[in-house]
XYZ file of C-alpha atoms in Angstrom:
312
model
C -4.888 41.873 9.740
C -3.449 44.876 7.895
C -4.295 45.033 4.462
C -0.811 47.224 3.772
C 1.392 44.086 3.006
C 0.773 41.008 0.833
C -1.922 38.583 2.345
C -1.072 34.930 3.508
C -3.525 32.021 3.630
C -2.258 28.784 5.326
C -2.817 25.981 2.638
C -5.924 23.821 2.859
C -4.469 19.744 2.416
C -6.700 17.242 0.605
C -5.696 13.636 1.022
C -5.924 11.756 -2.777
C -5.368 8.076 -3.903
C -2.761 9.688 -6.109
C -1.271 11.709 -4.215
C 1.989 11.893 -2.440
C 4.205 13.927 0.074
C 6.138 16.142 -2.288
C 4.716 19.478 -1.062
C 6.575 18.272 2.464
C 10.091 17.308 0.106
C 9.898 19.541 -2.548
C 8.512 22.798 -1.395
C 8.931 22.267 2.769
C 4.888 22.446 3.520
C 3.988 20.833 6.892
C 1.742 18.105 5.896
C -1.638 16.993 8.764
C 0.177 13.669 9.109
C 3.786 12.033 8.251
C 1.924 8.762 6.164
C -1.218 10.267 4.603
C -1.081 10.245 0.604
C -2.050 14.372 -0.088
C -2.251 14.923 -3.669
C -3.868 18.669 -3.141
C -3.237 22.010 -1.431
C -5.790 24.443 -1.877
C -3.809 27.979 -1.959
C -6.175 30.381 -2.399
C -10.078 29.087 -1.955
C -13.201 30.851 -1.471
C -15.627 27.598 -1.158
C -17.668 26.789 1.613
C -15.843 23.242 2.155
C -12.111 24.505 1.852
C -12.137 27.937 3.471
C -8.848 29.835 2.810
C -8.019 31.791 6.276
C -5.218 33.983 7.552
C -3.087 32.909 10.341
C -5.178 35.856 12.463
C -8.679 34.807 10.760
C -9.484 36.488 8.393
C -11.297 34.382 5.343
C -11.223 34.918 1.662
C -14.964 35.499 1.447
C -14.735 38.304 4.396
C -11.767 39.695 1.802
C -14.364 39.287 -0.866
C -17.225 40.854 0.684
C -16.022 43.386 2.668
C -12.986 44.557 1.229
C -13.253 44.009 -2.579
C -11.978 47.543 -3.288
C -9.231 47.754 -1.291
C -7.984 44.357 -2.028
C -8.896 43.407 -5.621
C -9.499 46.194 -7.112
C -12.323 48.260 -8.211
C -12.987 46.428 -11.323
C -13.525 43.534 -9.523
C -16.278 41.763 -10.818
C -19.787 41.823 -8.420
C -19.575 37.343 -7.864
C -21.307 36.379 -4.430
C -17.390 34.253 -4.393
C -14.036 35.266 -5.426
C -14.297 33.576 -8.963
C -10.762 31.341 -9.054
C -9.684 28.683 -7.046
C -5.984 27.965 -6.650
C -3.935 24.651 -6.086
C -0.934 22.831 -6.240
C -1.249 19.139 -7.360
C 1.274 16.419 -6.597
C 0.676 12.962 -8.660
C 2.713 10.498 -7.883
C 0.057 7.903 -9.329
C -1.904 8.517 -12.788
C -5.448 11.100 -11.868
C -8.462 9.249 -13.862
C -9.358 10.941 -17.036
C -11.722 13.426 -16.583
C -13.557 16.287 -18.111
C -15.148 19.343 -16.547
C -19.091 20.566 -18.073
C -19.213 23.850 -20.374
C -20.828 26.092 -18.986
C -24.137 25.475 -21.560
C -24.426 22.204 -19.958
C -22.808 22.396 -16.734
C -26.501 23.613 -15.064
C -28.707 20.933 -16.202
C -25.747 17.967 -15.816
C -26.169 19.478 -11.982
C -22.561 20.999 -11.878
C -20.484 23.884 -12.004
C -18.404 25.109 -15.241
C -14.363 24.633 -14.873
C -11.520 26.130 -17.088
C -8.055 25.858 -15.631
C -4.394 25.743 -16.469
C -1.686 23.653 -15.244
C 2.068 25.022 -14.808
C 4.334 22.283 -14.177
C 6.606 22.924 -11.801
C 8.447 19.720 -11.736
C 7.918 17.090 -13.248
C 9.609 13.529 -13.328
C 11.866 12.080 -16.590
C 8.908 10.668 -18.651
C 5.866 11.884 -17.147
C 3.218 12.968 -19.294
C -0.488 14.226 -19.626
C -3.193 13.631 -21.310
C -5.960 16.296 -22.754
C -7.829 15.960 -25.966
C -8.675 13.309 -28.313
C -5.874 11.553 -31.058
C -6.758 12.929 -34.406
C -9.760 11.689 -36.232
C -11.348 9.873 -32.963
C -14.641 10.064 -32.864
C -17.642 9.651 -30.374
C -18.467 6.588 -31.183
C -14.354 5.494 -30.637
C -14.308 6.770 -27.298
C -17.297 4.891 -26.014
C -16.043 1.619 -27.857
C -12.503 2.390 -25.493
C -14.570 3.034 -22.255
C -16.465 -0.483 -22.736
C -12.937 -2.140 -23.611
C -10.946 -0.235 -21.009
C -8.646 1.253 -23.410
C -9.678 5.043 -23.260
C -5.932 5.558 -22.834
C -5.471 4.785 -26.117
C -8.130 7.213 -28.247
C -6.706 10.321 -25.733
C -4.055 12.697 -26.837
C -0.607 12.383 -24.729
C 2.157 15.141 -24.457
C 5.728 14.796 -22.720
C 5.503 16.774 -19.292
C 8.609 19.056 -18.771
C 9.268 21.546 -15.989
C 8.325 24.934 -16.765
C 5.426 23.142 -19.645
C 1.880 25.219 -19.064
C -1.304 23.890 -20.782
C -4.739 25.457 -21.042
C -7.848 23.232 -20.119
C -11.688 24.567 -21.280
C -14.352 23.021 -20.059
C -15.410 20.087 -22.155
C -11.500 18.932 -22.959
C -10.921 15.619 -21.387
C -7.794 15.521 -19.434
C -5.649 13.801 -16.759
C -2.555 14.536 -15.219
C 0.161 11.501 -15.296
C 2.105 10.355 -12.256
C 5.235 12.333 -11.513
C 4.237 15.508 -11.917
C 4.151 18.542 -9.168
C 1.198 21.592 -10.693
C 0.018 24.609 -10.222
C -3.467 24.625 -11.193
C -5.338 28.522 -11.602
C -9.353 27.393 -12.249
C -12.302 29.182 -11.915
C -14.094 28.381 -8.599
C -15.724 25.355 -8.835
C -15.101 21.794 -7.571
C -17.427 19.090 -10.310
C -15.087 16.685 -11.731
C -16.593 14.076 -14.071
C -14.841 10.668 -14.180
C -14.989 8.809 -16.905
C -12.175 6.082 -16.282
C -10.085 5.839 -13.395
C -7.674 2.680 -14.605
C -9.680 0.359 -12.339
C -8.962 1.872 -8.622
C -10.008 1.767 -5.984
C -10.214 4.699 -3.512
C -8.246 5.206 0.229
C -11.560 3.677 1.624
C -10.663 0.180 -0.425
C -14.004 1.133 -2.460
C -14.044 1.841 -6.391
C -14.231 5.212 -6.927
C -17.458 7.039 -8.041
C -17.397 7.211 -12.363
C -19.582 9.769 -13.942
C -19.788 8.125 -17.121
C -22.985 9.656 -18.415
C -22.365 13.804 -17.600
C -19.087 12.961 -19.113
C -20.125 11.576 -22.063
C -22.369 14.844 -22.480
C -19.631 17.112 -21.403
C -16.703 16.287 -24.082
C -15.714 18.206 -26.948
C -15.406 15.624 -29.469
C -13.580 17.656 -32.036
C -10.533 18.904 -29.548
C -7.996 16.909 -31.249
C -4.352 17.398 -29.956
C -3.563 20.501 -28.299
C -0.110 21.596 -27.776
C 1.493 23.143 -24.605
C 0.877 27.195 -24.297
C 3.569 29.372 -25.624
C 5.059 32.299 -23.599
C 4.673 35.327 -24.892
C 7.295 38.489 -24.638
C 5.894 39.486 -21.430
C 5.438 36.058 -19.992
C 1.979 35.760 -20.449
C 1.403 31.621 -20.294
C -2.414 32.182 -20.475
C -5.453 35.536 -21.211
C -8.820 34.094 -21.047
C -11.908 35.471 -19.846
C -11.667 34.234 -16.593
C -7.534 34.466 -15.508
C -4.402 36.217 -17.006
C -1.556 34.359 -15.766
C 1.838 35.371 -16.398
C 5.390 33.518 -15.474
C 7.407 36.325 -13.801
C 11.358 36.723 -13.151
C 12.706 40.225 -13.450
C 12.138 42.514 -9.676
C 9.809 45.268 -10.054
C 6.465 46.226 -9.336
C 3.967 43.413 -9.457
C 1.202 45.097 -10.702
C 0.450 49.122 -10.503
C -1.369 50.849 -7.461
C -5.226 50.429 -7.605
C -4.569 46.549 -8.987
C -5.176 43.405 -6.816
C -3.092 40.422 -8.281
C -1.967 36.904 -6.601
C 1.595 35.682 -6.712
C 2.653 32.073 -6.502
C 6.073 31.516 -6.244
C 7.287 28.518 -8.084
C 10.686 28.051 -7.895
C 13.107 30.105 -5.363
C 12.459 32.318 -3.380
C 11.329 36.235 -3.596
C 10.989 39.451 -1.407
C 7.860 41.427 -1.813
C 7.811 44.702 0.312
C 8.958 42.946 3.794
C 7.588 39.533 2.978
C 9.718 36.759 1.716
C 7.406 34.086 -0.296
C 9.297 30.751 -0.996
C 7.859 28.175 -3.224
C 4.289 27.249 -2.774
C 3.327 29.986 -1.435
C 0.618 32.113 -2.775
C -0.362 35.479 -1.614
C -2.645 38.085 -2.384
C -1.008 41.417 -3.424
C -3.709 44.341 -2.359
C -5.160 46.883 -5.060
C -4.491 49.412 -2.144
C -0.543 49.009 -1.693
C 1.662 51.782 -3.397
C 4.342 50.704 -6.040
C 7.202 50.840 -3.228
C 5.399 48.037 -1.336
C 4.757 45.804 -4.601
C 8.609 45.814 -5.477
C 9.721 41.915 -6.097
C 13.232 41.186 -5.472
C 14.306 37.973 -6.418
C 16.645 35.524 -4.234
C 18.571 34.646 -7.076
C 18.568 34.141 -10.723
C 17.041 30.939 -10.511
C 13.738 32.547 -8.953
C 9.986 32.115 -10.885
C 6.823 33.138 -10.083
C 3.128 33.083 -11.060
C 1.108 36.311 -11.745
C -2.455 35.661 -11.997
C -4.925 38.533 -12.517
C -8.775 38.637 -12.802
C -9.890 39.983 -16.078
C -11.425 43.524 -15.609
């Protein structure tokens, strides 16, 4: 592997009960199988279950450990792990409402801390998501729903458009409505807490696990209806303490010598140094190229894409 041109990683499919084959339609990804339901493809992932790898193999956490400098940067913070894990989602069916622990609680409820974002980048004429609680809900209203099965009804629900971005802390409970194609940046960890899952069962005929308890102790009860993220001048979508991600359409320089940043492409196609990323791919864009080699030329006018940066 030469670390003198943007870095591929094959993506990792995860077969879901929501899930669907529009990373095959939509994007032209080769799925494992023509019938299998896959609801995730893990872009860019430095866990021990979902190894990202280079066609010529070459992992993330080699990357990580062994070439943090030249690759990310040397502000690149001293994690055993590269700290984000990167996805595309495709629901065709309605994900169960879920929250993820803060990261006061997320150690004694046995789990890992999660804030992500979601870019939509397509999504279906009335789809929606859910995140938050409806205004003036309470505890107590929530765990009245959950016994009734009518949680729907106490969360907050926003239209879904193409292009829409929304933040998600830890402790904001969320799910992602059917028709909708993602891109989700998150830090790296993989605890999910269901609360409801609209009374499913799993591929395996089985109802799926609930976490009813951790969740309980893991939502913010005053996170009344948040709005979709607004993009700033220079397309910044979200700047938090763990990712800056930024939606990108002008060529130039994707970063500045001495920088390590990841691009997903998510509509179109562009041309970084002598690689042509389509949409869905990711790729990592090394601290050690020179500007020439980080020059983006877009395909056409039509081309978007993701920049997502590690705070220093």
């Amino acid at each position: 592997m030469f670390l003198d041109q943007p870095i591929l990683f094959p993506p990792i499919h995860q077969s879901r009960v929501w899930g669907g084959r529009r990373m095959e339609t939509l994007l032209g990804q080769t799925l494992p199988d023509a019938t299998t339901p896959f609801g995730e493809a893990w872009a860019v992932s430095d866990r021990p279950e979902a190894q990202s790898t280079t066609a010529d193999g070459v992992t993330l956490h080699d990357l990580w450990t062994n070439h943090r400098a030249e690759v990310f940067g040397e502000d690149a913070p001293s994690s055993e792990r590269f700290p984000l894990l990167m996805k595309i989602l495709d629901a065709c069916d309605d994900l169960s409402i879920q929250v993820h622990p803060p990261a006061h609680m997320a150690e004694a409820l046995k789990g890992e801390p999660k804030t992500e974002m979601w870019f939509i980048a397509h999504a279906d004429p009335g789809a929606k998501i859910y995140a938050g609680l409806k205004e003036g809900k309470t505890q107590a209203d929530f765990e009245k729903a959950l016994q009734d099965g009518t949680v729907a009804d106490v969360v907050h629900v926003i239209p879904a458009r193409t292009g829409d971005c929304l933040f998600i802390p830890s402790g904001r409970v969320h799910a992602i409505g059917a028709g909708l194609l993602i891109y989700e940046i998150q830090q790296n960890s993989d605890t999910t807490y269901r609360v409801f899952d609209w009374n499913r069962v799993g591929l395996d005929g089985k109802p799926r696990e609930l976490h009813v308890r951790q969740s309980l102790q893991s939502i913010d009860y005053v996170d009344f209806e948040p709005t979709v993220q607004s993009i700033e001048a220079d397309g910044t979508l979200v700047k938090c303490e763990y990712f800056d991600v930024r939606l990108c359409q002008n060529a130039g320089p994707v970063g500045k010598p001495g920088e390590g940043v990841t691009v997903a492409v998510v509509h179109g196609a562009i041309h970084v140094g002598g690689t042509v990323l389509k949409a869905g791919d990711f790729a990592l864009i090394p601290a050690c190229l020179n500007e020439a080699a980080r020059e983006v030329v877009p395909e056409d006018i039509k081309a978007r894409w993701l920049e997502i940066r590690i705070p220093g």
